[in-house]
Amino acid sequence: MIAELKDVTFTYLHFGKPALRGVSLELESGSITALVGAVGSGKTSLLLTFDGLIPEFIPGNLEGSIVVDGVDVRKAQAVQMAE
């Protein structure tokens, strides 16, 4: 598995409504995945969690587990995730 999110919820610092709520997702190496949805549905917020920009550079409350290529995104720096 290349990436796994478990029960991820994210609320931006200045907004009361979560941008992501209880998202769980598994991505397998070599698979093709499309992320689609309406404007404001959380697509960009979800992608920003994979590389650690949320919450390192974009303040807010992040809950849940995010692991990409065996690295816990919440414990790594965004620059490490970019490598």
PDB file of C-alpha atoms in Angstrom:
ATOM      1  CA  MET A   1       0.000   0.000   0.000  1.00  0.00           C
ATOM      2  CA  ILE A   2       1.386   3.396  -0.990  1.00  0.00           C
ATOM      3  CA  ALA A   3      -0.949   5.581   1.085  1.00  0.00           C
ATOM      4  CA  GLU A   4      -3.530   5.061   3.803  1.00  0.00           C
ATOM      5  CA  LEU A   5      -5.817   7.512   5.562  1.00  0.00           C
ATOM      6  CA  LYS A   6      -7.887   6.404   8.528  1.00  0.00           C
ATOM      7  CA  ASP A   7     -10.739   8.490   9.912  1.00  0.00           C
ATOM      8  CA  VAL A   8      -9.154  11.800   8.860  1.00  0.00           C
ATOM      9  CA  THR A   9     -10.948  14.977   9.869  1.00  0.00           C
ATOM     10  CA  PHE A  10      -9.575  18.454   9.217  1.00  0.00           C
ATOM     11  CA  THR A  11     -11.006  21.830  10.161  1.00  0.00           C
ATOM     12  CA  TYR A  12      -9.292  25.011   8.988  1.00  0.00           C
ATOM     13  CA  LEU A  13      -8.362  27.361  11.822  1.00  0.00           C
ATOM     14  CA  HIS A  14     -10.817  30.097  10.826  1.00  0.00           C
ATOM     15  CA  PHE A  15     -13.765  27.926   9.723  1.00  0.00           C
ATOM     16  CA  GLY A  16     -16.062  26.004  12.024  1.00  0.00           C
ATOM     17  CA  LYS A  17     -17.163  23.369   9.503  1.00  0.00           C
ATOM     18  CA  PRO A  18     -14.703  20.528   8.771  1.00  0.00           C
ATOM     19  CA  ALA A  19     -13.253  20.448   5.249  1.00  0.00           C
ATOM     20  CA  LEU A  20     -12.714  16.692   5.722  1.00  0.00           C
ATOM     21  CA  ARG A  21     -14.804  14.521   7.992  1.00  0.00           C
ATOM     22  CA  GLY A  22     -14.013  10.890   8.776  1.00  0.00           C
ATOM     23  CA  VAL A  23     -12.199  10.171   5.501  1.00  0.00           C
ATOM     24  CA  SER A  24     -10.678   6.710   5.130  1.00  0.00           C
ATOM     25  CA  LEU A  25      -8.833   5.734   1.967  1.00  0.00           C
ATOM     26  CA  GLU A  26      -6.297   3.142   0.829  1.00  0.00           C
ATOM     27  CA  LEU A  27      -4.224   3.606  -2.327  1.00  0.00           C
ATOM     28  CA  GLU A  28      -2.321   0.665  -3.751  1.00  0.00           C
ATOM     29  CA  SER A  29       0.979   1.058  -5.568  1.00  0.00           C
ATOM     30  CA  GLY A  30       0.416   1.057  -9.325  1.00  0.00           C
ATOM     31  CA  SER A  31      -3.274   1.864  -9.061  1.00  0.00           C
ATOM     32  CA  ILE A  32      -4.978   4.801 -10.741  1.00  0.00           C
ATOM     33  CA  THR A  33      -7.343   6.853  -8.599  1.00  0.00           C
ATOM     34  CA  ALA A  34      -9.497   9.817  -9.569  1.00  0.00           C
ATOM     35  CA  LEU A  35     -10.536  12.371  -6.984  1.00  0.00           C
ATOM     36  CA  VAL A  36     -13.722  14.121  -8.077  1.00  0.00           C
ATOM     37  CA  GLY A  37     -16.339  16.247  -6.389  1.00  0.00           C
ATOM     38  CA  ALA A  38     -18.045  19.593  -6.274  1.00  0.00           C
ATOM     39  CA  VAL A  39     -16.251  22.845  -5.514  1.00  0.00           C
ATOM     40  CA  GLY A  40     -15.663  23.021  -1.766  1.00  0.00           C
ATOM     41  CA  SER A  41     -16.004  19.275  -1.203  1.00  0.00           C
ATOM     42  CA  GLY A  42     -12.466  18.860   0.207  1.00  0.00           C
ATOM     43  CA  LYS A  43     -10.459  17.561  -2.771  1.00  0.00           C
ATOM     44  CA  THR A  44      -7.584  20.016  -2.334  1.00  0.00           C
ATOM     45  CA  SER A  45      -7.628  19.662   1.444  1.00  0.00           C
ATOM     46  CA  LEU A  46      -7.351  15.892   1.067  1.00  0.00           C
ATOM     47  CA  LEU A  47      -4.389  16.168  -1.299  1.00  0.00           C
ATOM     48  CA  LEU A  48      -2.634  18.631   1.021  1.00  0.00           C
ATOM     49  CA  THR A  49      -2.726  16.042   3.816  1.00  0.00           C
ATOM     50  CA  PHE A  50      -0.689  13.566   1.749  1.00  0.00           C
ATOM     51  CA  ASP A  51       2.375  15.809   1.562  1.00  0.00           C
ATOM     52  CA  GLY A  52       2.128  17.222   5.079  1.00  0.00           C
ATOM     53  CA  LEU A  53       1.232  20.782   4.087  1.00  0.00           C
ATOM     54  CA  ILE A  54      -1.829  20.296   6.276  1.00  0.00           C
ATOM     55  CA  PRO A  55      -1.283  20.982   9.141  1.00  0.00           C
ATOM     56  CA  GLU A  56       2.412  22.055   8.978  1.00  0.00           C
ATOM     57  CA  PHE A  57       1.848  25.157   6.817  1.00  0.00           C
ATOM     58  CA  ILE A  58      -1.941  25.425   6.795  1.00  0.00           C
ATOM     59  CA  PRO A  59      -3.198  25.816  10.359  1.00  0.00           C
ATOM     60  CA  GLY A  60      -6.128  23.857  11.634  1.00  0.00           C
ATOM     61  CA  ASN A  61      -7.179  20.815  13.605  1.00  0.00           C
ATOM     62  CA  LEU A  62      -6.175  17.486  12.034  1.00  0.00           C
ATOM     63  CA  GLU A  63      -7.354  14.186  13.455  1.00  0.00           C
ATOM     64  CA  GLY A  64      -6.828  10.645  12.232  1.00  0.00           C
ATOM     65  CA  SER A  65      -3.952   8.703  10.709  1.00  0.00           C
ATOM     66  CA  ILE A  66      -2.112   9.464   7.449  1.00  0.00           C
ATOM     67  CA  VAL A  67       0.672   7.160   6.241  1.00  0.00           C
ATOM     68  CA  VAL A  68       2.374   7.613   2.859  1.00  0.00           C
ATOM     69  CA  ASP A  69       5.040   5.159   1.704  1.00  0.00           C
ATOM     70  CA  GLY A  70       5.441   3.936   5.280  1.00  0.00           C
ATOM     71  CA  VAL A  71       5.903   7.443   6.717  1.00  0.00           C
ATOM     72  CA  ASP A  72       3.492   8.895   9.270  1.00  0.00           C
ATOM     73  CA  VAL A  73       2.785  12.297   7.695  1.00  0.00           C
ATOM     74  CA  ARG A  74       1.837  13.830  11.040  1.00  0.00           C
ATOM     75  CA  LYS A  75       5.316  13.093  12.439  1.00  0.00           C
ATOM     76  CA  ALA A  76       7.310  14.061   9.310  1.00  0.00           C
ATOM     77  CA  GLN A  77       8.183  17.466   7.935  1.00  0.00           C
ATOM     78  CA  ALA A  78       6.631  18.518   4.629  1.00  0.00           C
ATOM     79  CA  VAL A  79      10.106  18.742   3.056  1.00  0.00           C
ATOM     80  CA  GLN A  80      10.663  15.053   3.911  1.00  0.00           C
ATOM     81  CA  MET A  81       7.376  14.133   2.220  1.00  0.00           C
ATOM     82  CA  ALA A  82       8.436  16.022  -0.938  1.00  0.00           C
ATOM     83  CA  GLU A  83      11.525  13.823  -1.415  1.00  0.00           C
TER      84      GLU A  83
END
